[in-house]
mmCIF file of C-alpha atoms in Angstrom:
data_model
loop_
_atom_site.group_PDB
_atom_site.id
_atom_site.type_symbol
_atom_site.label_atom_id
_atom_site.label_comp_id
_atom_site.label_asym_id
_atom_site.label_seq_id
_atom_site.Cartn_x
_atom_site.Cartn_y
_atom_site.Cartn_z
ATOM 1 C CA MET A 1 15.562 49.376 -10.813
ATOM 2 C CA ASN A 2 17.069 47.167 -13.541
ATOM 3 C CA VAL A 3 18.567 49.849 -15.860
ATOM 4 C CA THR A 4 19.338 47.369 -18.572
ATOM 5 C CA GLU A 5 15.731 46.261 -18.774
ATOM 6 C CA ASP A 6 14.643 49.904 -18.689
ATOM 7 C CA TYR A 7 17.048 50.346 -21.692
ATOM 8 C CA LYS A 8 15.501 47.459 -23.593
ATOM 9 C CA SER A 9 11.944 48.949 -23.050
ATOM 10 C CA TYR A 10 12.958 51.974 -24.820
ATOM 11 C CA VAL A 11 15.271 50.620 -27.409
ATOM 12 C CA SER A 12 12.495 48.634 -29.065
ATOM 13 C CA TYR A 13 10.727 51.651 -30.278
ATOM 14 C CA SER A 14 13.761 53.266 -31.692
ATOM 15 C CA PHE A 15 14.773 50.536 -34.043
ATOM 16 C CA ASN A 16 11.202 49.386 -34.900
ATOM 17 C CA TYR A 17 11.944 46.092 -33.424
ATOM 18 C CA SER A 18 11.323 43.901 -30.255
ATOM 19 C CA LEU A 19 14.361 42.704 -28.402
ATOM 20 C CA ASP A 20 14.976 39.092 -28.641
ATOM 21 C CA ASN A 21 16.274 36.964 -25.764
ATOM 22 C CA ASP A 22 20.087 36.832 -26.222
ATOM 23 C CA THR A 23 21.805 33.460 -25.505
ATOM 24 C CA SER A 24 24.856 33.799 -27.500
ATOM 25 C CA GLY A 25 26.474 36.568 -25.592
ATOM 26 C CA ASN A 26 25.770 39.167 -28.555
ATOM 27 C CA GLY A 27 23.217 41.769 -28.232
ATOM 28 C CA THR A 28 20.070 40.970 -30.539
ATOM 29 C CA ILE A 29 17.616 43.677 -31.552
ATOM 30 C CA GLY A 30 14.840 41.845 -33.555
ATOM 31 C CA ALA A 31 16.539 41.319 -36.996
ATOM 32 C CA PHE A 32 19.666 43.292 -35.849
ATOM 33 C CA GLN A 33 22.140 40.955 -34.475
ATOM 34 C CA TYR A 34 25.062 42.802 -32.885
ATOM 35 C CA PRO A 35 27.801 41.603 -35.067
ATOM 36 C CA PHE A 36 30.927 42.060 -32.677
ATOM 37 C CA SER A 37 31.924 39.117 -30.261
ATOM 38 C CA PRO A 38 32.467 40.114 -26.714
ATOM 39 C CA VAL A 39 36.175 40.321 -27.081
ATOM 40 C CA MET A 40 36.051 42.522 -30.226
ATOM 41 C CA ASP A 41 33.337 44.790 -28.403
ATOM 42 C CA LYS A 42 35.776 45.266 -25.402
ATOM 43 C CA ALA A 43 38.753 45.778 -27.914
ATOM 44 C CA ILE A 44 36.867 48.751 -29.549
ATOM 45 C CA ASN A 45 35.959 50.140 -26.138
ATOM 46 C CA GLY A 46 39.097 50.031 -24.943
ATOM 47 C CA ILE A 47 40.703 51.540 -28.222
ATOM 48 C CA THR A 48 37.989 54.365 -28.130
ATOM 49 C CA ILE A 49 39.110 54.844 -24.314
ATOM 50 C CA ILE A 50 42.797 55.335 -25.449
ATOM 51 C CA ILE A 51 42.078 57.589 -28.226
ATOM 52 C CA LEU A 52 39.979 60.071 -26.122
ATOM 53 C CA PHE A 53 43.072 59.870 -23.770
ATOM 54 C CA ILE A 54 45.591 60.787 -26.398
ATOM 55 C CA THR A 55 43.335 63.425 -27.811
ATOM 56 C CA MET A 56 42.762 64.980 -24.502
ATOM 57 C CA ILE A 57 46.568 65.181 -24.103
ATOM 58 C CA SER A 58 47.123 66.927 -27.384
ATOM 59 C CA LEU A 59 44.596 69.621 -26.682
ATOM 60 C CA GLY A 60 46.026 70.197 -23.258
ATOM 61 C CA CYS A 61 49.382 70.463 -25.009
ATOM 62 C CA THR A 62 47.650 73.638 -26.950
ATOM 63 C CA MET A 63 46.882 75.104 -23.669
ATOM 64 C CA GLU A 64 49.393 77.993 -21.864
ATOM 65 C CA ILE A 65 48.863 78.622 -18.100
ATOM 66 C CA ASP A 66 49.030 82.405 -18.501
ATOM 67 C CA LYS A 67 46.794 82.847 -21.054
ATOM 68 C CA ILE A 68 44.277 80.755 -19.192
ATOM 69 C CA LYS A 69 44.893 83.187 -16.070
ATOM 70 C CA HIS A 70 44.511 86.123 -18.421
ATOM 71 C CA HIS A 71 40.983 85.111 -19.279
ATOM 72 C CA ILE A 72 39.919 83.940 -16.006
ATOM 73 C CA VAL A 73 40.785 87.593 -14.776
ATOM 74 C CA ARG A 74 38.870 89.100 -17.487
ATOM 75 C CA PRO A 75 36.117 86.517 -18.084
ATOM 76 C CA SER A 76 33.472 88.246 -20.113
ATOM 77 C CA GLY A 77 34.497 86.155 -23.289
ATOM 78 C CA VAL A 78 34.881 82.944 -21.426
ATOM 79 C CA GLY A 79 31.325 83.649 -19.811
ATOM 80 C CA ILE A 80 29.523 84.212 -23.161
ATOM 81 C CA ALA A 81 31.019 81.138 -24.393
ATOM 82 C CA VAL A 82 30.219 78.857 -21.593
ATOM 83 C CA VAL A 83 26.585 80.190 -21.482
ATOM 84 C CA ALA A 84 26.272 79.614 -25.282
ATOM 85 C CA GLN A 85 27.968 76.163 -24.972
ATOM 86 C CA PHE A 86 25.796 74.795 -22.235
ATOM 87 C CA GLY A 87 22.671 76.849 -22.997
ATOM 88 C CA ILE A 88 22.476 76.854 -26.711
ATOM 89 C CA MET A 89 23.560 73.399 -27.773
ATOM 90 C CA PRO A 90 21.643 71.364 -25.349
ATOM 91 C CA LEU A 91 18.719 73.320 -25.896
ATOM 92 C CA ILE A 92 19.126 72.825 -29.779
ATOM 93 C CA ALA A 93 19.187 69.166 -29.251
ATOM 94 C CA PHE A 94 16.035 69.129 -27.215
ATOM 95 C CA CYS A 95 14.037 71.013 -29.493
ATOM 96 C CA LEU A 96 15.208 69.086 -32.566
ATOM 97 C CA ALA A 97 14.386 65.619 -30.819
ATOM 98 C CA LYS A 98 11.005 67.008 -29.970
ATOM 99 C CA ILE A 99 10.098 68.437 -33.391
ATOM 100 C CA LEU A 100 11.388 65.719 -35.450
ATOM 101 C CA GLN A 101 9.813 63.140 -32.579
ATOM 102 C CA LEU A 102 12.833 61.140 -32.199
ATOM 103 C CA GLU A 103 12.384 57.848 -30.437
ATOM 104 C CA SER A 104 14.032 57.256 -26.927
ATOM 105 C CA ILE A 105 17.338 56.022 -27.867
ATOM 106 C CA GLU A 106 17.762 58.355 -30.651
ATOM 107 C CA ALA A 107 16.890 61.373 -28.271
ATOM 108 C CA ILE A 108 19.393 60.258 -25.672
ATOM 109 C CA THR A 109 22.163 59.977 -28.263
ATOM 110 C CA VAL A 110 21.276 63.476 -29.576
ATOM 111 C CA LEU A 111 21.061 64.904 -26.236
ATOM 112 C CA ILE A 112 24.379 63.487 -25.064
ATOM 113 C CA CYS A 113 25.852 64.994 -28.352
ATOM 114 C CA GLY A 114 24.435 68.226 -27.405
ATOM 115 C CA CYS A 115 25.389 68.439 -23.827
ATOM 116 C CA CYS A 116 29.092 67.575 -24.519
ATOM 117 C CA PRO A 117 31.479 70.386 -24.169
ATOM 118 C CA GLY A 118 33.316 72.065 -26.963
ATOM 119 C CA GLY A 119 35.811 70.042 -29.285
ATOM 120 C CA ASN A 120 39.457 70.668 -30.382
ATOM 121 C CA LEU A 121 38.318 71.174 -33.763
ATOM 122 C CA SER A 122 36.842 74.636 -32.960
ATOM 123 C CA ASN A 123 40.576 75.690 -32.384
ATOM 124 C CA ILE A 124 41.512 74.781 -35.758
ATOM 125 C CA PHE A 125 38.457 76.403 -37.333
ATOM 126 C CA THR A 126 39.127 79.444 -35.266
ATOM 127 C CA LEU A 127 42.638 79.794 -36.419
ATOM 128 C CA ALA A 128 41.312 79.480 -40.079
ATOM 129 C CA LEU A 129 38.914 82.145 -39.331
ATOM 130 C CA GLN A 130 41.427 84.290 -37.667
ATOM 131 C CA GLY A 131 39.565 84.497 -34.653
ATOM 132 C CA ASP A 132 40.903 84.849 -30.973
ATOM 133 C CA MET A 133 42.874 81.596 -30.787
ATOM 134 C CA ASN A 134 43.746 82.324 -26.785
ATOM 135 C CA LEU A 135 39.993 82.762 -26.089
ATOM 136 C CA SER A 136 38.919 79.634 -28.172
ATOM 137 C CA ILE A 137 41.576 77.375 -26.251
ATOM 138 C CA VAL A 138 40.585 78.801 -22.715
ATOM 139 C CA MET A 139 36.867 78.334 -23.676
ATOM 140 C CA THR A 140 37.614 74.602 -24.805
ATOM 141 C CA THR A 141 39.536 74.177 -21.310
ATOM 142 C CA CYS A 142 36.503 75.584 -19.359
ATOM 143 C CA SER A 143 33.759 73.806 -20.869
ATOM 144 C CA THR A 144 35.764 70.705 -20.641
ATOM 145 C CA VAL A 145 36.228 71.260 -16.793
ATOM 146 C CA LEU A 146 32.594 72.414 -16.438
ATOM 147 C CA ALA A 147 31.070 69.628 -18.002
ATOM 148 C CA LEU A 148 31.861 67.292 -15.178
ATOM 149 C CA GLY A 149 28.974 69.000 -13.222
ATOM 150 C CA ALA A 150 26.948 70.449 -16.170
ATOM 151 C CA MET A 151 26.713 67.430 -18.525
ATOM 152 C CA PRO A 152 24.949 65.135 -16.142
ATOM 153 C CA LEU A 153 22.802 67.846 -14.766
ATOM 154 C CA LEU A 154 21.794 69.171 -18.341
ATOM 155 C CA LEU A 155 20.920 65.404 -19.505
ATOM 156 C CA TYR A 156 19.108 65.008 -16.196
ATOM 157 C CA LEU A 157 16.821 68.080 -16.761
ATOM 158 C CA TYR A 158 16.378 67.464 -20.427
ATOM 159 C CA CYS A 159 15.724 63.894 -20.284
ATOM 160 C CA ARG A 160 12.692 64.718 -17.848
ATOM 161 C CA GLY A 161 11.007 66.226 -21.068
ATOM 162 C CA PHE A 162 10.838 62.533 -22.402
ATOM 163 C CA SER A 163 8.545 60.137 -20.520
ATOM 164 C CA GLY A 164 10.640 58.413 -17.735
ATOM 165 C CA LEU A 165 13.652 58.903 -19.966
ATOM 166 C CA GLU A 166 15.851 60.312 -17.080
ATOM 167 C CA ASN A 167 16.090 56.874 -15.468
ATOM 168 C CA VAL A 168 17.876 55.201 -18.151
ATOM 169 C CA VAL A 169 20.825 57.728 -18.722
ATOM 170 C CA PRO A 170 24.055 56.169 -17.403
ATOM 171 C CA TYR A 171 25.130 59.149 -15.240
ATOM 172 C CA SER A 172 27.887 57.169 -13.672
ATOM 173 C CA GLY A 173 29.540 56.311 -17.122
ATOM 174 C CA ILE A 174 29.250 59.757 -18.304
ATOM 175 C CA SER A 175 30.921 61.014 -15.263
ATOM 176 C CA ILE A 176 33.938 58.566 -15.541
ATOM 177 C CA ALA A 177 34.302 59.576 -19.158
ATOM 178 C CA LEU A 178 34.211 63.027 -18.314
ATOM 179 C CA ILE A 179 36.974 62.620 -15.501
ATOM 180 C CA MET A 180 39.096 60.566 -18.317
ATOM 181 C CA THR A 181 39.121 63.947 -20.192
ATOM 182 C CA ILE A 182 39.847 66.131 -17.226
ATOM 183 C CA VAL A 183 43.080 63.980 -16.184
ATOM 184 C CA PRO A 184 44.904 63.654 -19.849
ATOM 185 C CA CYS A 185 44.241 67.397 -20.550
ATOM 186 C CA ALA A 186 45.981 68.281 -17.208
ATOM 187 C CA ILE A 187 48.930 66.028 -18.275
ATOM 188 C CA GLY A 188 48.834 68.091 -21.740
ATOM 189 C CA ILE A 189 48.957 71.443 -19.882
ATOM 190 C CA ALA A 190 51.753 70.155 -17.774
ATOM 191 C CA ILE A 191 53.871 68.966 -20.750
ATOM 192 C CA HIS A 192 53.481 72.220 -22.213
ATOM 193 C CA HIS A 193 54.473 74.048 -19.430
ATOM 194 C CA TRP A 194 57.382 72.143 -18.218
ATOM 195 C CA ALA A 195 58.632 70.526 -21.509
ATOM 196 C CA PRO A 196 57.370 72.726 -24.084
ATOM 197 C CA ARG A 197 60.006 71.460 -26.790
ATOM 198 C CA TYR A 198 57.813 68.106 -26.529
ATOM 199 C CA SER A 199 54.235 69.768 -27.046
ATOM 200 C CA GLN A 200 54.160 70.032 -30.961
ATOM 201 C CA ILE A 201 55.429 66.527 -31.175
ATOM 202 C CA VAL A 202 52.517 65.270 -29.002
ATOM 203 C CA ILE A 203 50.164 67.511 -30.777
ATOM 204 C CA LYS A 204 51.031 66.254 -34.269
ATOM 205 C CA ALA A 205 51.283 62.556 -33.116
ATOM 206 C CA GLY A 206 48.038 62.840 -31.210
ATOM 207 C CA PHE A 207 45.997 64.273 -33.931
ATOM 208 C CA SER A 208 47.345 62.071 -36.688
ATOM 209 C CA ILE A 209 46.621 58.872 -34.380
ATOM 210 C CA LEU A 210 42.971 60.283 -34.071
ATOM 211 C CA LEU A 211 42.474 60.807 -37.500
ATOM 212 C CA ILE A 212 43.809 57.375 -38.645
ATOM 213 C CA VAL A 213 41.908 55.241 -36.032
ATOM 214 C CA THR A 214 38.743 57.134 -36.346
ATOM 215 C CA VAL A 215 38.538 56.442 -40.028
ATOM 216 C CA ALA A 216 39.812 52.774 -39.645
ATOM 217 C CA ILE A 217 37.156 52.244 -36.830
ATOM 218 C CA GLY A 218 34.380 54.005 -38.997
ATOM 219 C CA VAL A 219 35.287 51.689 -42.029
ATOM 220 C CA ILE A 220 35.609 48.472 -40.093
ATOM 221 C CA CYS A 221 32.017 49.065 -38.316
ATOM 222 C CA GLY A 222 30.483 50.096 -41.511
ATOM 223 C CA ILE A 223 31.634 46.848 -43.122
ATOM 224 C CA THR A 224 30.806 44.838 -40.222
ATOM 225 C CA LEU A 225 27.561 46.257 -39.496
ATOM 226 C CA GLY A 226 26.320 45.979 -42.964
ATOM 227 C CA ALA A 227 23.012 47.465 -44.106
ATOM 228 C CA THR A 228 22.106 48.135 -40.430
ATOM 229 C CA VAL A 229 24.189 51.133 -40.136
ATOM 230 C CA TRP A 230 21.901 52.863 -42.703
ATOM 231 C CA ILE A 231 19.599 53.065 -39.681
ATOM 232 C CA LEU A 232 21.616 56.178 -38.709
ATOM 233 C CA PHE A 233 21.192 57.708 -42.335
ATOM 234 C CA SER A 234 17.374 58.129 -41.704
ATOM 235 C CA PHE A 235 16.096 61.508 -42.543
ATOM 236 C CA LYS A 236 15.588 62.624 -39.012
ATOM 237 C CA MET A 237 19.178 61.809 -37.974
ATOM 238 C CA ILE A 238 20.617 63.437 -41.077
ATOM 239 C CA ALA A 239 18.427 66.454 -40.212
ATOM 240 C CA VAL A 240 19.551 66.559 -36.661
ATOM 241 C CA GLY A 241 23.369 66.209 -37.990
ATOM 242 C CA PHE A 242 23.038 69.272 -40.287
ATOM 243 C CA LEU A 243 20.922 71.435 -38.101
ATOM 244 C CA MET A 244 22.839 71.248 -34.809
ATOM 245 C CA PRO A 245 26.236 72.591 -35.700
ATOM 246 C CA PHE A 246 24.658 75.144 -38.244
ATOM 247 C CA ILE A 247 22.342 76.497 -35.689
ATOM 248 C CA GLY A 248 25.130 76.327 -33.344
ATOM 249 C CA TYR A 249 27.390 78.464 -35.271
ATOM 250 C CA LEU A 250 24.542 81.031 -35.936
ATOM 251 C CA LEU A 251 23.447 81.309 -32.317
ATOM 252 C CA GLY A 252 27.004 81.334 -30.806
ATOM 253 C CA TYR A 253 27.810 84.223 -33.171
ATOM 254 C CA THR A 254 24.507 86.070 -32.593
ATOM 255 C CA VAL A 255 24.916 85.944 -28.727
ATOM 256 C CA SER A 256 28.550 87.388 -29.073
ATOM 257 C CA VAL A 257 27.116 90.280 -31.270
ATOM 258 C CA ILE A 258 24.374 91.125 -28.563
ATOM 259 C CA PHE A 259 27.207 91.257 -25.822
ATOM 260 C CA LYS A 260 29.301 93.611 -28.016
ATOM 261 C CA GLN A 261 32.486 91.495 -28.463
ATOM 262 C CA ASN A 262 34.938 92.258 -31.049
ATOM 263 C CA GLY A 263 35.192 90.491 -34.613
ATOM 264 C CA PRO A 264 38.042 87.892 -33.410
ATOM 265 C CA CYS A 265 36.025 86.940 -30.193
ATOM 266 C CA ARG A 266 32.767 86.377 -32.212
ATOM 267 C CA LYS A 267 34.295 84.056 -34.533
ATOM 268 C CA ALA A 268 35.977 82.022 -31.464
ATOM 269 C CA ILE A 269 32.554 81.966 -29.673
ATOM 270 C CA ALA A 270 30.514 80.906 -32.824
ATOM 271 C CA MET A 271 33.173 78.040 -33.451
ATOM 272 C CA GLU A 272 33.178 77.037 -29.781
ATOM 273 C CA THR A 273 29.454 76.976 -29.643
ATOM 274 C CA GLY A 274 28.836 74.831 -32.801
ATOM 275 C CA CYS A 275 31.706 72.373 -32.409
ATOM 276 C CA GLN A 276 31.065 69.471 -30.031
ATOM 277 C CA ASN A 277 33.669 67.056 -28.454
ATOM 278 C CA ILE A 278 32.975 64.074 -30.740
ATOM 279 C CA GLN A 279 35.508 61.916 -29.289
ATOM 280 C CA LEU A 280 33.991 62.155 -25.938
ATOM 281 C CA CYS A 281 30.491 61.665 -27.313
ATOM 282 C CA SER A 282 31.718 58.562 -29.062
ATOM 283 C CA ALA A 283 33.273 57.037 -25.952
ATOM 284 C CA ILE A 284 30.027 57.702 -23.945
ATOM 285 C CA LEU A 285 27.912 56.023 -26.396
ATOM 286 C CA LYS A 286 30.366 53.140 -27.096
ATOM 287 C CA VAL A 287 31.323 52.366 -23.405
ATOM 288 C CA ALA A 288 28.401 53.544 -21.235
ATOM 289 C CA PHE A 289 25.614 51.707 -23.154
ATOM 290 C CA PRO A 290 25.124 48.123 -23.454
ATOM 291 C CA PRO A 291 25.848 47.220 -27.327
ATOM 292 C CA GLU A 292 22.673 45.446 -27.767
ATOM 293 C CA VAL A 293 20.920 48.897 -26.792
ATOM 294 C CA ILE A 294 22.909 51.626 -28.540
ATOM 295 C CA GLY A 295 23.246 49.403 -31.741
ATOM 296 C CA PRO A 296 24.884 51.249 -34.592
ATOM 297 C CA LEU A 297 23.877 54.659 -33.211
ATOM 298 C CA PHE A 298 27.378 55.040 -31.556
ATOM 299 C CA LEU A 299 28.441 55.880 -34.790
ATOM 300 C CA PHE A 300 26.087 58.907 -34.920
ATOM 301 C CA PRO A 301 29.177 61.070 -33.929
ATOM 302 C CA LEU A 302 30.731 60.572 -37.183
ATOM 303 C CA VAL A 303 27.349 61.936 -38.934
ATOM 304 C CA TYR A 304 27.629 64.821 -36.833
ATOM 305 C CA ILE A 305 31.364 65.670 -37.348
ATOM 306 C CA VAL A 306 30.898 65.102 -41.188
ATOM 307 C CA PHE A 307 28.439 68.269 -41.202
ATOM 308 C CA GLN A 308 30.141 70.076 -38.557
ATOM 309 C CA GLY A 309 33.454 70.272 -40.472
ATOM 310 C CA ALA A 310 31.745 70.645 -43.748
ATOM 311 C CA GLU A 311 29.623 73.604 -42.590
ATOM 312 C CA ALA A 312 32.656 75.266 -41.022
ATOM 313 C CA LEU A 313 34.741 74.869 -43.974
ATOM 314 C CA LEU A 314 31.959 76.620 -45.933
ATOM 315 C CA LEU A 315 32.062 79.703 -43.444
ATOM 316 C CA ILE A 316 36.018 79.452 -43.625
ATOM 317 C CA PHE A 317 35.878 79.701 -47.550
ATOM 318 C CA ILE A 318 33.333 82.367 -47.347
ATOM 319 C CA PHE A 319 35.347 84.367 -45.084
ATOM 320 C CA ARG A 320 38.419 83.944 -47.073
ATOM 321 C CA MET A 321 36.534 85.135 -50.219
ATOM 322 C CA TYR A 322 35.244 88.258 -48.226
ATOM 323 C CA LYS A 323 38.792 89.156 -47.164
ATOM 324 C CA ARG A 324 40.045 88.744 -50.968
ATOM 325 C CA PHE A 325 37.698 90.729 -52.599
ATOM 326 C CA LYS A 326 36.558 93.153 -49.862
ATOM 327 C CA PRO A 327 37.132 96.628 -51.291
ATOM 328 C CA SER A 328 40.067 98.414 -49.398
ATOM 329 C CA THR A 329 38.606 101.214 -46.803
ATOM 330 C CA GLU A 330 42.008 103.009 -46.518
ATOM 331 C CA ASP A 331 41.844 106.519 -48.281
ATOM 332 C CA PRO A 332 44.265 106.152 -51.448
ATOM 333 C CA VAL A 333 45.232 109.837 -51.138
ATOM 334 C CA LYS A 334 46.227 109.404 -47.471
ATOM 335 C CA LYS A 335 48.010 106.176 -48.382
ATOM 336 C CA ALA A 336 49.824 107.995 -51.198
ATOM 337 C CA GLU A 337 50.975 110.774 -48.743
ATOM 338 C CA PHE A 338 51.909 108.373 -46.252
ATOM 339 C CA LEU A 339 54.310 106.576 -48.981
ATOM 340 C CA VAL A 340 55.849 110.051 -49.843
ATOM 341 C CA VAL A 341 56.458 110.998 -46.336
ATOM 342 C CA ASP A 342 58.077 107.552 -45.560
ATOM 343 C CA HIS A 343 60.230 107.929 -48.944
ATOM 344 C CA THR A 344 61.323 111.437 -47.904
ATOM 345 C CA VAL A 345 62.298 110.434 -44.447
ATOM 346 C CA GLU A 346 64.236 107.532 -45.768
ATOM 347 C CA MET A 347 66.237 109.785 -47.933
ATOM 348 C CA VAL A 348 67.055 112.180 -45.346
ATOM 349 C CA GLN A 349 68.477 109.379 -43.307
ATOM 350 C CA VAL A 350 70.474 108.056 -46.083
ATOM 351 C CA SER A 351 71.938 111.519 -46.891
ATOM 352 C CA TYR A 352 72.703 112.042 -43.092
#
């Protein structure tokens, strides 16, 4: 089977163009001429891989072996989170692709995003929501490790819902990208365990580099691709980018309530469910697919992360306002009695 030809037979529907024969070394999708030279394309691929590597080392530096062991011994919260991560998000992606009648390459893009493990932004959002940070970090670790087997399997199962689509998913490329997340994550854990004084430096440097390079690549791609990039911003793709994290947060919290988790655990599970590993998604879309096939859709993770972050920040704002204006549940009479008793004890201690 010629997988590249299978790609081409599907992508022609996606962009409403037919694929022209390419003799220049650059991919052509009808009116869309892939603007990057082979050298530039390889450079972007290499940078994407390096950024993924650095990000996962930084994520590993936030993990502690003792806390991981604690949640493995008592795995109820982690188990619920894993079920939510690999049960809810892929199903949401599949349903949205069906309901919005996405074309084949768009559906693959959305499914890959939905089947990715939890991202490190979930840890930051959990902290801002005063959720269970230990659970959040362990969930991110477990979902990253389990994705090595779960992600290819889920993609195979859900792609069967689209005619012939399971034949064009680059499983080997996805598996390689997943392995590339496990190794640097283990390196980060080792740094935090044996050289903890360097872990904060690695975390700050890693996330700073991630932010700068992500913005730079986004701007360069936007300028270079020109008007073609607006293919991404169709109503369907905007709807997917908006609805996926929102439904993920909502259902993640609902599942945790059903299984009677405490408040901090509910917040952690909700954030872990809705937040995807966008760096991994970007690496898969950019590296595993030929450029003439994926076109500008490799920028879809940027659309997702905008809505993922905006919706999480809105939830954080609502939570903070609720905490600020929430009426005190403590009985003022008892509080006054406590203060009087405390003051009396203090006077006795001084006089003695």
